[in-house]
mmCIF file of C-alpha atoms in Angstrom:
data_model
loop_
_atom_site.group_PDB
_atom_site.id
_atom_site.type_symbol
_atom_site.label_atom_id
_atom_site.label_comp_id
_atom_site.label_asym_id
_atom_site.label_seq_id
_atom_site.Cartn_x
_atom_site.Cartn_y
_atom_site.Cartn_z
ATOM 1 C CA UNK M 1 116.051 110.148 85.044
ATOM 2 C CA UNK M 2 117.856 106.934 85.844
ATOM 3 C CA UNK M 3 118.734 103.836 84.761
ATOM 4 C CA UNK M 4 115.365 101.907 84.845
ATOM 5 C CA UNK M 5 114.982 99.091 87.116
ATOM 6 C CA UNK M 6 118.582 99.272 88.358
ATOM 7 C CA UNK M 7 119.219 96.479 91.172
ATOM 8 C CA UNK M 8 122.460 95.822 93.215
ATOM 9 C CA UNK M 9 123.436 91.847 93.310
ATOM 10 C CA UNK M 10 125.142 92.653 96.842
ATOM 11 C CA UNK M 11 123.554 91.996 100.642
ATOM 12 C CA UNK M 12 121.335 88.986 99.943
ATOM 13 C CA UNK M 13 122.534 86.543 102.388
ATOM 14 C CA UNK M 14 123.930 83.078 101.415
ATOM 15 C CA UNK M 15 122.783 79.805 102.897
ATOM 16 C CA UNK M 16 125.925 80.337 105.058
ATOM 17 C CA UNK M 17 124.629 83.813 106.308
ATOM 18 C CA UNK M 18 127.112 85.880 104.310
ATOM 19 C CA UNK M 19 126.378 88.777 102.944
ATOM 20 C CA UNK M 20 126.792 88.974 99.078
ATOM 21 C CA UNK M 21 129.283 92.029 97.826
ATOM 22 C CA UNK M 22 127.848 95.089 96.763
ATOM 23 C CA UNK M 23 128.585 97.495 94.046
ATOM 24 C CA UNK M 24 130.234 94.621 91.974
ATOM 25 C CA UNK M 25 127.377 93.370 90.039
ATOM 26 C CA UNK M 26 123.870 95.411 89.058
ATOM 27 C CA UNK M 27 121.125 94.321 87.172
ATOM 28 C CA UNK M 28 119.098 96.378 85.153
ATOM 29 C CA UNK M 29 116.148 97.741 82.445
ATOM 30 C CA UNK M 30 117.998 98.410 78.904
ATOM 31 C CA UNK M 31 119.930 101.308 79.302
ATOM 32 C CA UNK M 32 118.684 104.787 77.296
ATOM 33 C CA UNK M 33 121.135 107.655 76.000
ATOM 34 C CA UNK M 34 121.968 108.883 79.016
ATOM 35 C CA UNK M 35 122.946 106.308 80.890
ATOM 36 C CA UNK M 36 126.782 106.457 80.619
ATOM 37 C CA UNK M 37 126.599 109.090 83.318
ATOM 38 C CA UNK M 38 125.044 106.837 85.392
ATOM 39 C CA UNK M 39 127.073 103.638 84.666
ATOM 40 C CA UNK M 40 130.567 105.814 85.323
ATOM 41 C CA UNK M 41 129.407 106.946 88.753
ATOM 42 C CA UNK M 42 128.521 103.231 90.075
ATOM 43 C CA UNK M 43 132.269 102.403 88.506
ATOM 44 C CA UNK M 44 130.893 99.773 85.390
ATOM 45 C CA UNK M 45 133.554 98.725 82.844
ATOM 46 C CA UNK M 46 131.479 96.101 81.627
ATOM 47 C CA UNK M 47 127.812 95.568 80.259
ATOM 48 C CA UNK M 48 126.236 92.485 79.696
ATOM 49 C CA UNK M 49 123.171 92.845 77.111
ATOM 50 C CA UNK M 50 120.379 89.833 76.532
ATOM 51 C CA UNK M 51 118.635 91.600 74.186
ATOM 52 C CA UNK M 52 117.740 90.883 70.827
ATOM 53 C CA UNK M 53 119.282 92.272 67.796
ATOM 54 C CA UNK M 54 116.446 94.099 67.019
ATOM 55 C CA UNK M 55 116.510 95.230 70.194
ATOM 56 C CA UNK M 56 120.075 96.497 70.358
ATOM 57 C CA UNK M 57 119.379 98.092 66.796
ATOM 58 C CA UNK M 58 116.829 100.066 67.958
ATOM 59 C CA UNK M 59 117.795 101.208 71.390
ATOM 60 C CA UNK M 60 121.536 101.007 71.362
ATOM 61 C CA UNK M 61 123.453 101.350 75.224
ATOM 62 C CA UNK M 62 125.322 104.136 75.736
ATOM 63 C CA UNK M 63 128.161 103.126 78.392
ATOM 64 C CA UNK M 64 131.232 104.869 79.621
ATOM 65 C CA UNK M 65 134.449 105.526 77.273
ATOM 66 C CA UNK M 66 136.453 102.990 77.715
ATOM 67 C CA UNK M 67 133.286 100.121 79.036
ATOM 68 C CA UNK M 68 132.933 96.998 77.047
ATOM 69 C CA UNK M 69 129.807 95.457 75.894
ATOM 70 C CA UNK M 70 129.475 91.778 76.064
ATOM 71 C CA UNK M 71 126.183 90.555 73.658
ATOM 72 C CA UNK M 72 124.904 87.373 75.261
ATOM 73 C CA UNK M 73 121.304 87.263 72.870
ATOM 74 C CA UNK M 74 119.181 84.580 75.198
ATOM 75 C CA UNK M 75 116.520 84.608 72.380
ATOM 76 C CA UNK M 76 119.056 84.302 69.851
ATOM 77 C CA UNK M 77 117.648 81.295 68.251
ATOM 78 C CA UNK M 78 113.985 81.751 69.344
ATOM 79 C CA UNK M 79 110.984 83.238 67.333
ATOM 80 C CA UNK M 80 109.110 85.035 70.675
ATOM 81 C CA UNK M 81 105.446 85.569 69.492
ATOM 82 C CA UNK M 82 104.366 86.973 72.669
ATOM 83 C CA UNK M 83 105.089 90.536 72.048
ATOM 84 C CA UNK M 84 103.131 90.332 68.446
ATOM 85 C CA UNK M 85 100.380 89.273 70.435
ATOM 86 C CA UNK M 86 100.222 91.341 73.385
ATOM 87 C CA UNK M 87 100.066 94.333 70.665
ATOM 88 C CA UNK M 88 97.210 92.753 69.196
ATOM 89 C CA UNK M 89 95.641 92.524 72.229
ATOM 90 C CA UNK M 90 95.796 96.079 72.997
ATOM 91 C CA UNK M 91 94.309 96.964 69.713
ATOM 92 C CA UNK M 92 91.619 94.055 69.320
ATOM 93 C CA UNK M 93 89.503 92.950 72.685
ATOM 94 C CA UNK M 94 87.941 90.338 71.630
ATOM 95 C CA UNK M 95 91.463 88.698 70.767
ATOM 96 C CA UNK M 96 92.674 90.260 74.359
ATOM 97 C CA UNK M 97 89.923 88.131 75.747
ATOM 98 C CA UNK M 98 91.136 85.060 74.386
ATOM 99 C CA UNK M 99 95.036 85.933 74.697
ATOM 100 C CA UNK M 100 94.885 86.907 78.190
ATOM 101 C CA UNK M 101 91.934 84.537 79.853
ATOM 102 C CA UNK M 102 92.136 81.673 78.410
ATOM 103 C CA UNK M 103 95.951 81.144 80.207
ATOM 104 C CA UNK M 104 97.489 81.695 76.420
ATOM 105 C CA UNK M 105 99.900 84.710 77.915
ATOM 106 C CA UNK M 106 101.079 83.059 80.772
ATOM 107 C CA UNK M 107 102.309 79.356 78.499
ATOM 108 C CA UNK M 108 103.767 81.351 76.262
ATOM 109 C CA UNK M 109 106.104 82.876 78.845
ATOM 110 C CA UNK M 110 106.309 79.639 81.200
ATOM 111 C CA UNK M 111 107.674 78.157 77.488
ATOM 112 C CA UNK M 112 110.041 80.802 77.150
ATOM 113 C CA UNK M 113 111.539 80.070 80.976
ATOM 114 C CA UNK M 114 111.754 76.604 80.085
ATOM 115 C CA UNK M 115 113.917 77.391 77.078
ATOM 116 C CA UNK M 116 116.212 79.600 78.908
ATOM 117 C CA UNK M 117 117.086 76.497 80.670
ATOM 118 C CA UNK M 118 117.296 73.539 77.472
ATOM 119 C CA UNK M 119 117.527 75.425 74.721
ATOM 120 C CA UNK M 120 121.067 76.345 73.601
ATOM 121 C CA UNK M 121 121.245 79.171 72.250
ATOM 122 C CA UNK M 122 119.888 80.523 75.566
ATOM 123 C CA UNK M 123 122.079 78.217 77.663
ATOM 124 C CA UNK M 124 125.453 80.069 75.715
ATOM 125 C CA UNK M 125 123.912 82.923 76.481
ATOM 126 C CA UNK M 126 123.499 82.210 80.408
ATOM 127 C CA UNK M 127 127.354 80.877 80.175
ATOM 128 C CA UNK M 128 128.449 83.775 78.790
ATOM 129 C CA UNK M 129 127.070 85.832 81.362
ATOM 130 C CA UNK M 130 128.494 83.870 84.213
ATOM 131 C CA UNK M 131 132.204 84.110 82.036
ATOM 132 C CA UNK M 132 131.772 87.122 81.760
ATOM 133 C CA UNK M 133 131.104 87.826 85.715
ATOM 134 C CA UNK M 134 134.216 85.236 86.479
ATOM 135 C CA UNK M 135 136.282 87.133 84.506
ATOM 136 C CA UNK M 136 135.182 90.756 84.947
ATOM 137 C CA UNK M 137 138.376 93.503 86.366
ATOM 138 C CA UNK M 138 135.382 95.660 87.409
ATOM 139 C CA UNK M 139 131.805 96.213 88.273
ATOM 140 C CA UNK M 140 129.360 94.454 85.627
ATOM 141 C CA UNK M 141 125.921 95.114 84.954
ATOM 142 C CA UNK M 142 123.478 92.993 82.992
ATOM 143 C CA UNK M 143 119.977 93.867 81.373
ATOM 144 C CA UNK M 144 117.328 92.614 79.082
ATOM 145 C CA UNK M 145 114.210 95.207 77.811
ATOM 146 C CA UNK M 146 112.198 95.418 81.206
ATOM 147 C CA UNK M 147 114.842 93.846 83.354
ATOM 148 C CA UNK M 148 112.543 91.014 84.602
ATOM 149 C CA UNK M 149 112.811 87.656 82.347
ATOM 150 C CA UNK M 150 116.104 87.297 80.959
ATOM 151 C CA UNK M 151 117.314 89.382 83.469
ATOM 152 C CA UNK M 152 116.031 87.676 86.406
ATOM 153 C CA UNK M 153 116.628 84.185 85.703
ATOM 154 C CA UNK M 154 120.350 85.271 84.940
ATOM 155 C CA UNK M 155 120.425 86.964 88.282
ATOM 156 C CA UNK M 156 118.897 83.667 89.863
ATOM 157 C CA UNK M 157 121.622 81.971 88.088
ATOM 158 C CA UNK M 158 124.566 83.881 89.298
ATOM 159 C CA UNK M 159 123.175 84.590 92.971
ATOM 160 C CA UNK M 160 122.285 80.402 93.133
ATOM 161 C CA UNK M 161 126.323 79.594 92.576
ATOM 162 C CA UNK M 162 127.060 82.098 95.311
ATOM 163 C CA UNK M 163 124.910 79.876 97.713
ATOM 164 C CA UNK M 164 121.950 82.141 98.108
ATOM 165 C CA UNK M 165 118.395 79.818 98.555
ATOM 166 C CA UNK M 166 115.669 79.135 96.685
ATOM 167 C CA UNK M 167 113.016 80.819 98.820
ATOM 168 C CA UNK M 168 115.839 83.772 98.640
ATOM 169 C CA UNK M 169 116.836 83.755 95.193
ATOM 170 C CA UNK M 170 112.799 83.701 94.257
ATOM 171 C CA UNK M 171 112.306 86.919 97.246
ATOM 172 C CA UNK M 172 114.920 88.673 94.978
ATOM 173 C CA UNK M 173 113.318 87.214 91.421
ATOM 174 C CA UNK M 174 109.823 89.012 92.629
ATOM 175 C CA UNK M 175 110.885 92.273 94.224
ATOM 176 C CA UNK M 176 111.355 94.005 90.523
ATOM 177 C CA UNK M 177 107.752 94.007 90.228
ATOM 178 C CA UNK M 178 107.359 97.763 91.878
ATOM 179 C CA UNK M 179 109.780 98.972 89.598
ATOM 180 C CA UNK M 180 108.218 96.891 86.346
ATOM 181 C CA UNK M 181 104.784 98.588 87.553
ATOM 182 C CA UNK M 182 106.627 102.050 87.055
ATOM 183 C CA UNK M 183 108.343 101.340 83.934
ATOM 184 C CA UNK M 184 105.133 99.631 81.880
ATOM 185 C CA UNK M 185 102.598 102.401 83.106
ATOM 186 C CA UNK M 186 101.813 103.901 79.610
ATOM 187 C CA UNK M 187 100.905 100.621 78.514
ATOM 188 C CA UNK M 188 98.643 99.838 81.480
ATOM 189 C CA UNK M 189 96.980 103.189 81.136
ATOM 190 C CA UNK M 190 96.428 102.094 77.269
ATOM 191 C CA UNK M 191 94.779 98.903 78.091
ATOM 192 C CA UNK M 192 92.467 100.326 80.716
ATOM 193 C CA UNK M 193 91.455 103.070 78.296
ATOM 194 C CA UNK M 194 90.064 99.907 75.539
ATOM 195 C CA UNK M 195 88.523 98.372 78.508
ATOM 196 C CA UNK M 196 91.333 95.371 79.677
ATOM 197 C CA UNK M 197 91.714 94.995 83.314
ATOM 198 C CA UNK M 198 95.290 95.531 84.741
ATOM 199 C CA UNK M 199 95.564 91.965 85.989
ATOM 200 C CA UNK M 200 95.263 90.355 82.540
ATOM 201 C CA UNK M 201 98.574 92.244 82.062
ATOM 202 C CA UNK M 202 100.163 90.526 84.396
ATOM 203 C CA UNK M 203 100.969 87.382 82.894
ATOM 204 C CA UNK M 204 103.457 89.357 80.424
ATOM 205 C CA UNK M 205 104.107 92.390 82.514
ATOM 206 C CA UNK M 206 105.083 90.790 85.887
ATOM 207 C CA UNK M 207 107.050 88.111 86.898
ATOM 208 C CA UNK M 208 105.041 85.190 88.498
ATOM 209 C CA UNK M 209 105.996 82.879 90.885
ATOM 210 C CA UNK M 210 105.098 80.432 88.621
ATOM 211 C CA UNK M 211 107.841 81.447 85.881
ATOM 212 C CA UNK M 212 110.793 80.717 88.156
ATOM 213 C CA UNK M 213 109.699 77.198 89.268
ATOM 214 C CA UNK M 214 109.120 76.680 85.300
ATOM 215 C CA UNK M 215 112.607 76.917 85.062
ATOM 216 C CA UNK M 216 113.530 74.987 88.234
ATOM 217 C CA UNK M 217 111.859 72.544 87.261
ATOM 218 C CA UNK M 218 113.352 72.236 83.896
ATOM 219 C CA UNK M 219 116.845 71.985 86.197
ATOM 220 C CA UNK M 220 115.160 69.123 87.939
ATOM 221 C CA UNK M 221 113.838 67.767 84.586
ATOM 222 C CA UNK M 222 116.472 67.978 82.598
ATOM 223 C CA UNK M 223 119.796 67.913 84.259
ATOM 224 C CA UNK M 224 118.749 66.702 87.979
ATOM 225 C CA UNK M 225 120.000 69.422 90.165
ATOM 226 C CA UNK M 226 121.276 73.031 89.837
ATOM 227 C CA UNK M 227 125.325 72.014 89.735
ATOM 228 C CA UNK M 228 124.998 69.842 87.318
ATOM 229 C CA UNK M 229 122.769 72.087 85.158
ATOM 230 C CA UNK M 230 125.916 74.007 85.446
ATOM 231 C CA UNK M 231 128.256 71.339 84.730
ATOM 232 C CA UNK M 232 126.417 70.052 81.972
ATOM 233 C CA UNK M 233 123.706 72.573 80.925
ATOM 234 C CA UNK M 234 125.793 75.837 80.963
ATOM 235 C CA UNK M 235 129.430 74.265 80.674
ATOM 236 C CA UNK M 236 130.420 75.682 83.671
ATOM 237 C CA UNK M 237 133.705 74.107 85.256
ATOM 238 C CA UNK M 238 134.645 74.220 89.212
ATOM 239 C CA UNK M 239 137.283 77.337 88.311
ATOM 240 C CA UNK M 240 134.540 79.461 86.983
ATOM 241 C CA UNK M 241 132.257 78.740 89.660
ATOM 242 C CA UNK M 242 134.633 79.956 92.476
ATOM 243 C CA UNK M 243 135.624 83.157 90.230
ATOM 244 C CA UNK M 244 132.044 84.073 90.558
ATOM 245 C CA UNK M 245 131.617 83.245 94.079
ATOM 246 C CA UNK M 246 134.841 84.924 94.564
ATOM 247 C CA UNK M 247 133.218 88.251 92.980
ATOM 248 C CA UNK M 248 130.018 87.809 94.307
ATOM 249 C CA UNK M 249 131.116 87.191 98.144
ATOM 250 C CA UNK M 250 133.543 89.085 99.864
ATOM 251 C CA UNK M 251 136.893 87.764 100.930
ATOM 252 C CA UNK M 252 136.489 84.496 98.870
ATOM 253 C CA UNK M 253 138.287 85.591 95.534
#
């Protein structure tokens, strides 16, 4: 089996119709015991993990001998509730009701979206990631738990200073969802059997359109505009910027 929800950064056109590089940045699920394999044959000296430490303690990465991990912990200063929850939900309907109709599910991950943005322990998090990619002497690859949240806004973040659109960068934010389907079945096939429809899921299990413009908005709110959210949100100066443009377009490094 292979790395879950593995994604290539390269050929998603710019707003200048180039082509982004491929094979020099991947995105991914976390990575199981057998990934090194994997990770050596697609050339990655460095991973980039957003997880928890909880989550690193209990599912550690196996990468290549001589790869580095990088930690950059979004939730590092964040309490998340919503997986204590959705657990209770699976065991209690009546609660699952409540969580999952009443629009408690999906504000509890629009709040986490907006954080990812203001709060900063998620903000060093994001700039770490984009150092990291500046800086890299080899393919990276960066993942969360599913892949989707963490993951996705940090690929929005890295594919937006390579000049890639909004309508593009969201295209690329939403296509995981096939691949999210796959990797969550045993917990969809739990729910149905205690009665939950699929699409109350969906607010925790997908990504929604309405989760990325959370966090654009929180740009527009908080900083006014996507450079200066990464002049002033993620401490990003012009150097770094170009390194990653540099890496993530070809010919421009």
């Amino acid at each position: 089996m292979g790395i879950p929800n593995l994604r290539d950064l390269g050929g998603i056109a710019n707003s200048s119709g180039e082509a982004t590089t491929t094979g020099a940045v991947f995105r991914s699920a976390q990575l199981g015991s057998a990934s090194a394999e994997e990770l050596q044959s697609i050339g990655v000296s460095t991973v980039i993990d957003l997880r928890t430490d909880v989550e690193r303690n209990s599912r550690p990465s196996a990468v290549p001998p001589g790869a580095r991990i990088v930690v950059a912990d979004v939730f590092v200063n964040q309490q998340r509730s919503t997986a204590a929850q959705f657990a209770q939900a699976l065991q209690d309907p009546v609660f699952a009701a409540e969580f999952f109709t009443s629009g408690s599910a999906e504000r509890e991950v629009q709040s986490a979206y907006r954080l990812f943005v203001t709060e900063e322990g998620s903000q060093k998090a994001f700039r770490t990631i984009v150092e990291t990619v500046a800086n890299a002497d080899g393919p990276v690859l960066f993942h969360c738990t599913a892949g989707k949240d963490r993951t996705g806004w940090a690929a929005t973040v890295l594919l937006a200073i390579a000049g890639v659109p909004q309508q593009t960068l969201l295209d690329h934010y939403l296509s995981v969802i096939p691949a999210t389907d796959e990797l969550f079945q045993p917990i969809y096939q739990a729910a149905a059997e205690r009665g939950l429809p699929r699409e109350w899921l969906h607010p925790v299990l997908r990504v929604q359109p309405s989760f990325f413009q959370t966090a654009i908005d929180a740009i527009v709110q908080e900083f006014g505009g996507f450079q200066e959210y990464l002049r002033h949100g993620l401490d990003i100066d012009a150097d770094t910027a170009n390194a990653v443009r540099g890496v993530l377009l070809a010919g421009q490094k």
